[in-house]
Coordinates of C-alpha atoms and ligand atoms in Angstrom, one line a residue:
M189 CA 95.9 20.1 2.8
S190 CA 94.2 16.9 3.7
T191 CA 91.8 16.9 6.3
L192 CA 90.7 13.3 6.1
E193 CA 92.8 11.3 8.5
A194 CA 92.6 7.4 7.5
S195 CA 93.0 6.9 11.5
A196 CA 90.1 8.7 12.3
A197 CA 88.0 6.4 10.0
P198 CA 86.0 3.4 11.5
V199 CA 86.9 0.1 9.3
G200 CA 83.7 -0.8 7.2
G201 CA 81.8 -4.0 6.9
P202 CA 79.5 -5.6 8.9
A203 CA 81.3 -5.1 12.0
L204 CA 80.1 -1.6 11.8
A205 CA 77.5 -0.7 14.4
Q206 CA 74.1 -1.4 13.2
E207 CA 72.4 2.1 14.0
R208 CA 71.4 5.0 13.0
R209 CA 73.3 7.7 15.0
L210 CA 72.9 11.5 14.6
V211 CA 75.8 13.1 16.5
T212 CA 75.7 16.3 14.6
A213 CA 73.1 17.9 12.1
I214 CA 73.5 16.5 8.4
P215 CA 76.1 17.7 7.1
G216 CA 78.0 17.8 10.2
P217 CA 81.1 20.3 9.9
R218 CA 83.8 17.7 8.7
S219 CA 81.4 16.8 5.8
Q220 CA 80.7 20.4 5.4
E221 CA 84.5 21.2 4.7
I222 CA 85.0 18.3 2.6
L223 CA 81.9 19.2 0.2
A224 CA 83.4 22.9 0.1
R225 CA 86.4 21.4 -1.2
K226 CA 84.5 19.1 -3.5
A227 CA 82.7 22.2 -4.8
S228 CA 86.1 23.9 -5.7
A229 CA 87.6 20.9 -7.2
V230 CA 84.9 18.6 -8.8
A231 CA 82.9 19.2 -11.9
R232 CA 79.2 20.6 -11.0
G233 CA 77.8 18.2 -13.2
V234 CA 78.9 15.4 -11.1
A235 CA 76.5 16.2 -8.3
H236 CA 75.3 14.2 -5.0
T237 CA 72.3 13.1 -3.1
V238 CA 73.0 12.8 0.2
P239 CA 75.5 15.5 1.8
V240 CA 78.1 13.7 3.7
A241 CA 81.3 12.7 3.1
A242 CA 81.2 8.5 3.7
V243 CA 84.4 7.4 5.4
A244 CA 82.8 3.5 6.1
A245 CA 79.9 1.6 5.4
G246 CA 78.6 -2.0 5.8
G247 CA 75.6 -4.2 6.6
G248 CA 73.2 -1.7 6.7
V249 CA 74.8 2.0 7.3
V250 CA 77.0 4.6 6.0
V251 CA 79.2 6.5 8.4
D252 CA 80.1 10.0 7.8
A253 CA 83.1 12.0 8.4
D254 CA 81.6 13.4 11.4
G255 CA 80.6 9.9 13.3
N256 CA 77.1 10.3 12.1
S257 CA 75.7 6.6 11.3
L258 CA 72.9 6.5 8.4
I259 CA 70.5 3.9 7.6
D260 CA 71.6 2.7 3.8
L261 CA 68.2 2.5 1.7
G262 CA 70.3 3.1 -1.6
S263 CA 73.1 0.6 -1.6
G264 CA 75.2 3.1 -4.0
I265 CA 72.3 2.6 -6.4
A266 CA 71.7 -0.9 -6.3
V267 CA 75.4 -2.2 -5.9
T268 CA 76.3 -3.1 -2.5
S269 CA 73.7 -6.1 -2.5
V270 CA 76.4 -7.9 -0.4
G271 CA 77.0 -5.1 1.7
N272 CA 79.7 -2.3 1.0
A273 CA 82.6 -4.4 2.5
H274 CA 81.9 -8.1 2.8
P275 CA 84.9 -9.8 4.6
A276 CA 85.1 -12.5 1.4
V277 CA 85.1 -9.6 -0.8
V278 CA 87.4 -7.5 0.9
K279 CA 89.9 -10.7 1.2
A280 CA 89.4 -11.9 -2.6
V281 CA 90.2 -8.1 -3.4
Q282 CA 93.2 -7.9 -1.2
D283 CA 94.5 -11.2 -2.5
Q284 CA 94.2 -10.6 -6.0
A285 CA 95.8 -7.2 -5.5
A286 CA 98.9 -8.7 -4.0
Q287 CA 99.3 -11.3 -6.9
F288 CA 98.6 -8.8 -9.9
T289 CA 96.4 -5.8 -10.3
H290 CA 96.5 -5.9 -14.3
T291 CA 97.9 -7.4 -17.1
C292 CA 95.1 -6.4 -19.5
F293 CA 93.0 -9.3 -20.7
M294 CA 93.5 -8.6 -24.2
V295 CA 97.3 -8.9 -23.7
S296 CA 97.6 -11.9 -21.4
P297 CA 94.5 -13.6 -20.5
Y298 CA 93.9 -14.8 -16.7
E299 CA 91.8 -17.6 -15.3
G300 CA 89.6 -15.2 -12.8
Y301 CA 87.9 -13.3 -16.2
I302 CA 87.2 -16.6 -17.7
A303 CA 85.8 -18.0 -14.2
V304 CA 83.5 -14.8 -14.3
A305 CA 82.3 -15.7 -17.7
E306 CA 81.4 -19.4 -16.8
R307 CA 79.7 -18.4 -13.6
L308 CA 77.7 -15.6 -15.9
N309 CA 76.8 -18.2 -18.7
A310 CA 75.6 -20.6 -15.7
L311 CA 73.7 -18.1 -13.9
T312 CA 71.8 -15.9 -16.4
P313 CA 68.4 -16.8 -18.0
G314 CA 68.2 -19.1 -20.9
D315 CA 68.8 -23.0 -21.3
F316 CA 71.6 -22.2 -24.5
E317 CA 75.1 -22.2 -25.0
K318 CA 76.3 -18.7 -23.8
R319 CA 79.4 -16.6 -24.1
S320 CA 80.3 -13.6 -21.8
A321 CA 82.3 -10.5 -22.3
L322 CA 83.1 -8.3 -19.5
F323 CA 83.6 -4.3 -19.4
N324 CA 84.0 -1.8 -16.6
T325 CA 80.4 0.0 -16.3
G326 CA 76.7 -0.7 -17.2
A327 CA 77.0 1.9 -19.8
E328 CA 79.8 -0.1 -21.2
A329 CA 77.9 -3.4 -21.5
V330 CA 75.2 -1.7 -22.9
E331 CA 77.3 -0.2 -25.6
N332 CA 78.8 -3.5 -26.3
A333 CA 75.3 -5.3 -26.4
I334 CA 74.6 -3.0 -29.4
K335 CA 77.7 -3.2 -31.3
I336 CA 77.2 -7.3 -30.9
A337 CA 73.4 -7.1 -32.1
R338 CA 74.5 -4.6 -35.0
H339 CA 77.3 -7.0 -36.3
F340 CA 75.2 -10.2 -35.7
T341 CA 72.2 -9.0 -37.6
G342 CA 73.7 -6.7 -40.2
R343 CA 71.1 -4.0 -39.2
A344 CA 71.3 -0.5 -37.6
A345 CA 68.0 0.2 -35.9
V346 CA 67.7 -0.2 -32.2
A347 CA 64.4 0.1 -30.1
A348 CA 64.4 1.5 -26.6
F349 CA 61.4 2.0 -24.5
D350 CA 59.8 5.2 -22.6
H351 CA 61.3 5.4 -19.0
A352 CA 64.2 3.5 -19.9
Y353 CA 67.5 4.4 -18.6
H354 CA 70.7 2.6 -20.0
G355 CA 73.5 5.2 -19.4
R356 CA 75.2 8.3 -19.9
T357 CA 77.5 7.6 -23.0
T358 CA 76.7 9.2 -26.4
L359 CA 75.1 5.9 -27.3
T360 CA 73.5 4.7 -24.0
M361 CA 72.1 8.3 -23.3
S362 CA 70.4 8.2 -26.8
L363 CA 68.8 5.0 -25.5
T364 CA 67.6 6.9 -22.2
A365 CA 64.5 8.5 -22.3
K366 CA 64.4 11.2 -20.0
A367 CA 66.0 14.8 -21.0
M368 CA 66.8 16.2 -17.7
P369 CA 69.5 15.8 -16.3
Y370 CA 70.6 13.0 -18.5
K371 CA 70.6 14.4 -22.3
T372 CA 69.8 18.0 -22.2
G373 CA 72.8 20.0 -23.8
F374 CA 74.6 17.0 -24.5
G375 CA 73.7 16.0 -28.0
P376 CA 73.6 15.3 -30.9
F377 CA 72.5 11.7 -29.9
A378 CA 73.3 8.6 -31.8
P379 CA 71.0 7.8 -34.7
E380 CA 68.9 4.7 -35.7
I381 CA 67.3 4.7 -32.0
Y382 CA 63.6 4.5 -31.6
R383 CA 61.3 4.4 -28.7
A384 CA 58.4 2.8 -28.0
P385 CA 55.8 2.6 -25.0
T386 CA 56.3 0.8 -21.9
S387 CA 54.0 -1.2 -19.7
Y388 CA 53.0 1.2 -16.9
P389 CA 50.0 -0.5 -15.1
F390 CA 49.7 2.5 -12.6
R391 CA 49.4 5.0 -15.7
D392 CA 48.3 3.3 -18.8
G393 CA 45.8 0.6 -17.3
L394 CA 46.7 -1.6 -20.1
T395 CA 47.2 -5.5 -19.7
G396 CA 50.7 -6.7 -20.6
P397 CA 49.4 -7.9 -24.1
E398 CA 47.7 -4.7 -24.8
A399 CA 50.8 -2.7 -23.8
A400 CA 53.2 -5.0 -26.1
K401 CA 50.7 -4.7 -29.0
K402 CA 51.0 -1.1 -28.7
A403 CA 54.6 -1.1 -28.4
I404 CA 54.9 -3.6 -31.5
S405 CA 52.7 -1.5 -33.6
V406 CA 54.5 1.9 -33.1
L407 CA 57.7 0.0 -33.8
E408 CA 56.4 -1.6 -37.1
K409 CA 55.2 1.6 -38.1
Q410 CA 58.2 3.8 -37.3
V411 CA 60.9 1.5 -38.3
G412 CA 59.4 -2.0 -39.2
G413 CA 60.5 -4.9 -37.5
D414 CA 62.9 -6.4 -40.3
Q415 CA 65.2 -3.2 -40.0
L416 CA 65.6 -3.4 -36.0
A417 CA 69.0 -5.1 -34.7
A418 CA 67.9 -4.9 -31.1
V419 CA 65.4 -4.2 -28.8
I420 CA 66.6 -3.5 -25.2
I421 CA 64.6 -3.3 -22.0
E422 CA 65.1 -3.4 -18.2
P423 CA 62.6 -6.0 -16.8
V424 CA 62.1 -3.9 -14.0
Q425 CA 62.7 -0.1 -15.1
G426 CA 64.9 1.3 -12.6
E427 CA 66.1 5.0 -12.8
G428 CA 62.5 5.5 -14.9
G429 CA 60.5 4.6 -11.7
F430 CA 60.7 1.2 -10.8
I431 CA 58.1 0.3 -13.4
V432 CA 57.0 -3.6 -13.1
P433 CA 55.8 -4.3 -16.3
A434 CA 52.2 -5.9 -16.4
D435 CA 51.9 -10.0 -16.9
G436 CA 52.2 -11.4 -20.5
F437 CA 54.1 -8.0 -21.9
L438 CA 57.9 -9.1 -21.7
P439 CA 56.8 -12.4 -23.2
A440 CA 54.8 -10.8 -26.0
I441 CA 57.7 -8.4 -27.2
Q442 CA 59.9 -11.3 -27.0
E443 CA 57.7 -13.6 -29.2
W444 CA 57.6 -10.8 -31.7
C445 CA 61.2 -10.1 -31.4
N446 CA 62.2 -14.0 -32.2
A447 CA 59.7 -13.7 -34.8
K448 CA 61.3 -10.9 -36.8
G449 CA 64.9 -11.8 -36.0
I450 CA 65.7 -8.7 -33.5
V451 CA 67.9 -9.5 -31.0
L452 CA 66.1 -9.0 -27.6
I453 CA 68.5 -7.4 -24.9
A454 CA 67.6 -7.5 -21.2
D455 CA 69.5 -4.6 -19.3
E456 CA 69.7 -6.0 -15.7
V457 CA 72.3 -3.6 -14.7
Q458 CA 69.9 -2.3 -12.0
S459 CA 67.7 -5.3 -11.4
G460 CA 70.0 -8.1 -11.6
F461 CA 71.8 -10.2 -9.0
A462 CA 69.4 -11.4 -6.4
R463 CA 68.1 -7.7 -6.0
T464 CA 64.4 -8.7 -7.3
G465 CA 64.2 -12.0 -5.3
T466 CA 65.4 -14.2 -8.0
M467 CA 69.1 -14.1 -9.8
F468 CA 67.6 -12.2 -12.6
A469 CA 64.3 -10.4 -12.8
S470 CA 63.8 -11.9 -16.3
E471 CA 63.1 -15.1 -14.7
Q472 CA 60.1 -13.9 -12.8
F473 CA 58.2 -12.9 -16.1
G474 CA 58.9 -16.0 -18.2
F475 CA 61.3 -13.8 -20.4
T476 CA 64.4 -15.3 -22.0
P477 CA 66.6 -12.6 -23.7
D478 CA 69.1 -13.3 -26.3
L479 CA 71.5 -11.1 -24.6
V480 CA 71.8 -9.8 -20.9
T481 CA 73.6 -6.9 -19.6
T482 CA 74.9 -6.6 -16.0
A483 CA 77.1 -4.5 -13.8
K484 CA 76.1 -2.9 -10.5
G485 CA 75.6 -5.8 -8.0
I486 CA 78.0 -8.2 -10.0
A487 CA 81.2 -7.6 -8.1
G488 CA 80.4 -6.0 -4.4
G489 CA 81.2 -2.6 -5.4
M490 CA 83.9 -3.0 -7.6
P491 CA 83.8 -2.0 -11.0
L492 CA 82.8 -4.6 -13.5
A493 CA 80.2 -5.1 -16.0
A494 CA 79.2 -8.1 -18.5
V495 CA 77.4 -8.9 -21.8
T496 CA 76.3 -12.7 -21.4
G497 CA 73.8 -14.3 -24.3
R498 CA 73.2 -16.7 -27.0
A499 CA 76.9 -18.3 -28.2
E500 CA 76.1 -17.7 -31.9
I501 CA 75.5 -13.9 -31.3
M502 CA 78.4 -13.0 -29.2
D503 CA 80.7 -15.3 -31.2
S504 CA 79.9 -13.3 -34.2
S505 CA 82.2 -10.4 -34.0
H506 CA 85.5 -10.8 -35.7
A507 CA 88.6 -11.3 -32.9
G508 CA 89.4 -7.8 -31.8
G509 CA 86.2 -6.3 -32.4
L510 CA 85.5 -6.2 -28.5
G511 CA 87.5 -5.3 -25.6
G512 CA 89.3 -2.5 -23.5
T513 CA 92.2 -1.9 -21.6
Y514 CA 90.5 -2.4 -17.9
G515 CA 87.4 -4.8 -19.0
G516 CA 87.4 -7.7 -16.7
N517 CA 90.3 -6.4 -14.4
P518 CA 91.6 -9.1 -12.3
V519 CA 90.7 -7.7 -9.0
A520 CA 87.3 -7.0 -10.1
C521 CA 86.9 -10.5 -11.2
A522 CA 88.3 -12.0 -8.2
A523 CA 85.8 -9.8 -6.2
A524 CA 83.0 -10.7 -8.7
L525 CA 83.8 -14.5 -8.0
A526 CA 83.7 -13.9 -4.1
T527 CA 80.5 -12.1 -4.7
M528 CA 78.5 -14.4 -6.3
D529 CA 79.6 -17.1 -4.1
V530 CA 77.6 -14.9 -1.3
Y531 CA 74.7 -14.7 -3.0
E532 CA 74.6 -18.4 -3.1
T533 CA 76.0 -19.6 0.3
E534 CA 73.8 -16.6 1.9
D535 CA 70.7 -17.2 -0.1
L536 CA 70.5 -13.3 -1.0
A537 CA 67.7 -13.9 -3.4
G538 CA 65.6 -15.4 -0.9
R539 CA 66.8 -12.6 1.5
A540 CA 65.8 -10.1 -0.9
A541 CA 62.4 -11.8 -1.4
A542 CA 62.1 -11.4 2.6
L543 CA 62.9 -7.8 2.7
G544 CA 60.5 -7.0 -0.2
A545 CA 57.7 -8.2 1.6
L546 CA 58.6 -6.5 4.8
M547 CA 58.8 -3.3 2.7
R548 CA 55.7 -3.8 1.1
E549 CA 53.6 -4.5 3.9
K550 CA 54.9 -1.7 5.9
L551 CA 54.5 0.9 2.6
E552 CA 50.8 -0.4 2.2
T553 CA 50.1 0.5 6.0
V554 CA 51.3 4.1 5.2
Q555 CA 49.6 4.1 1.9
A556 CA 46.4 3.0 3.7
S557 CA 46.2 6.3 5.3
D558 CA 48.0 8.6 3.0
P559 CA 46.3 8.8 -0.6
R560 CA 49.4 11.1 -2.0
I561 CA 51.1 7.3 -2.2
G562 CA 49.6 6.3 -5.4
E563 CA 51.2 3.4 -5.7
V564 CA 53.5 0.8 -3.9
R565 CA 55.3 -1.1 -6.0
G566 CA 58.5 -3.2 -6.9
L567 CA 59.6 -6.7 -6.9
G568 CA 61.6 -7.7 -3.9
A569 CA 64.1 -5.6 -2.6
M570 CA 63.5 -3.2 -5.5
M571 CA 60.4 -1.5 -4.0
A572 CA 59.0 2.1 -4.5
I573 CA 56.5 4.3 -3.8
E574 CA 55.0 6.8 -6.3
L575 CA 53.7 10.2 -5.1
V576 CA 51.0 12.0 -6.6
D577 CA 48.0 14.6 -6.2
P578 CA 45.4 12.3 -5.0
A579 CA 42.8 13.9 -7.1
T580 CA 44.4 13.9 -10.3
K581 CA 47.1 11.4 -9.9
E582 CA 49.5 14.0 -11.3
P583 CA 53.0 13.1 -10.1
D584 CA 54.2 15.2 -7.3
A585 CA 58.0 15.5 -7.4
A586 CA 58.0 18.4 -4.9
L587 CA 56.9 16.1 -2.6
A588 CA 59.2 13.1 -3.2
G589 CA 61.8 15.5 -3.2
A590 CA 61.2 16.9 0.3
V591 CA 60.5 13.6 2.1
A592 CA 63.8 12.3 0.8
K593 CA 65.2 15.8 1.8
A594 CA 63.9 15.1 5.5
A595 CA 64.6 11.7 5.7
I596 CA 68.4 12.4 4.7
A597 CA 68.5 15.0 7.5
E598 CA 67.0 12.3 9.9
G599 CA 70.0 9.8 9.1
V600 CA 68.5 7.7 6.3
V601 CA 69.6 7.4 2.9
V602 CA 66.6 7.6 0.2
L603 CA 66.8 8.0 -3.4
T604 CA 64.5 9.2 -5.8
C605 CA 63.8 8.3 -9.2
G606 CA 61.0 8.2 -12.2
T607 CA 60.5 10.1 -15.2
Y608 CA 58.5 12.6 -13.5
G609 CA 61.0 12.7 -10.1
N610 CA 58.1 11.7 -7.8
V611 CA 59.2 8.3 -7.1
L612 CA 60.8 7.2 -3.9
R613 CA 62.8 4.1 -4.1
F614 CA 64.1 1.4 -1.5
L615 CA 66.7 -0.8 -2.6
P616 CA 68.9 -1.6 0.7
P617 CA 71.9 -3.8 0.8
L618 CA 70.7 -7.2 1.2
S619 CA 72.9 -7.2 4.3
I620 CA 70.6 -5.2 6.3
G621 CA 68.7 -6.4 9.7
D622 CA 65.2 -6.4 9.5
D623 CA 65.0 -3.9 12.4
L624 CA 67.2 -1.3 10.8
L625 CA 65.1 -1.5 7.4
A626 CA 61.8 -1.1 9.3
E627 CA 63.4 2.0 11.2
G628 CA 64.5 3.3 7.7
L629 CA 60.9 3.2 6.7
D630 CA 59.6 4.6 9.8
V631 CA 61.8 7.8 9.6
V632 CA 60.6 8.2 5.7
A633 CA 56.8 7.2 6.8
S634 CA 57.2 10.4 9.3
A635 CA 58.9 12.5 6.8
L636 CA 56.2 12.0 4.7
A637 CA 53.7 12.9 7.5
G638 CA 55.6 16.3 8.4
V639 CA 55.3 17.4 4.6
K640 CA 52.1 18.9 4.7
A641 CA 49.4 18.1 1.4
Ligands
PLZ971 N1 71.3 0.1 -17.1 C1 69.3 -0.3 -16.3 O1 70.3 1.3 -13.8 C2 72.8 3.0 -13.9 C3 72.5 5.7 -12.7 C4 73.0 6.6 -12.1 P1 76.6 2.7 -15.0 N2 72.0 3.5 -12.9 C5 72.3 4.0 -12.2 C6 73.4 8.1 -12.6 O2 72.7 9.0 -12.6 O3 74.4 7.8 -13.4 C7 72.4 2.0 -15.2 C8 71.3 1.1 -15.0 C9 70.6 0.5 -16.0 C10 72.6 1.0 -17.6 C11 73.3 1.8 -16.3 C12 74.4 2.2 -16.3 O4 75.5 1.7 -15.8 O5 77.5 1.4 -14.6 O6 76.3 3.6 -14.2 O7 77.3 3.1 -16.2

């Protein structure tokens, strides 16, 4: 029995009415029906945040099966930066699908993959010769970056940081810091992973160089720099709470890695592709990693991921050592080439900076009269508020959850994050209009005001 009729769905993309529109309670009857099927067909572990069934999305809205139009402040977790159905991406996907959907790059290579690699080599930080390899998901890119670093160095140990998120596969969940929901019950974990404190200015009160010294000291004592194959770090931490490191932290880590022959990997899966106001967040910290992992914003919503970095490191693996059936799928590559054009022609990095300024101003205004907002932080269109007990700075996850729930009920898609679950993050599509973004934040502000201290 199919209850979703394609003919009933509006066409997605920027042509959708750019408005918040509630025609039923959230979730409406059709969404409820579909989500009841989800409960009996889809594994319970695959949860969802917004209890509606999407039928179209674009610009800055998600439209559900009942005709509600929700303001999107989540971009499908930082993916649809160019929008959910950018016309150039849609056309590239259609054209490529009509040509061929797959040959397997390891069987019969095709130009699209190579063109994506060339673009990534040019776009990523670092003025040195680079190579890229393409994969399907962020986790797969991280896995491969670690494999490459181990092969290149001949060492086993890998360091990750507190509050890190790198994925859900066995190796990447081992790198991920947070137990619940990502790790609990899913062990044993991958060996030879060590964890260092990060720079978290709101909570550690340290300067960047002080925080780096602490992290390096932990790693030198617990494993030894000369034993480490790789250090992996998100330049702005995503799932861990949109934590922006203090100035000087990342360059000091880089200096130490370079001195010890450790491959430095920047995980820009969430912070990459114009999101933070530059093509990659690393650029804003004077930070030049050896390898960069990318995914999410790379291909306008199509599954694609990459490892890009120094040619001598990337080329160290023997032929046949890297790959996968679908990695660098031709349709995803066509989408990526169109998406990377859009970042440039529409100056979406500039747009991200402007949206970030708008968000910061509005959120700081709310903070001025509500001390439960412990901190407004972020970079470009990757902004967040950390909710706390004003007296003690204790994280207030219950408040964050209640505000997100209330905002969703009022037609705004808003996501939480943070090790303590007390951060509301705002990462709208860069195709959202100023007015819609402002309205979305107003809804969040009144949701916050409505939850009593
Ligand atoms: N590295 C920095 O943010 C994915 C996770 C959502 P995949 N973040 C969203 C969830 O709950 O599963 C992410 C990331 C960073 C790696 C990943 C992993 O990317 O494409 O989800 O595998």
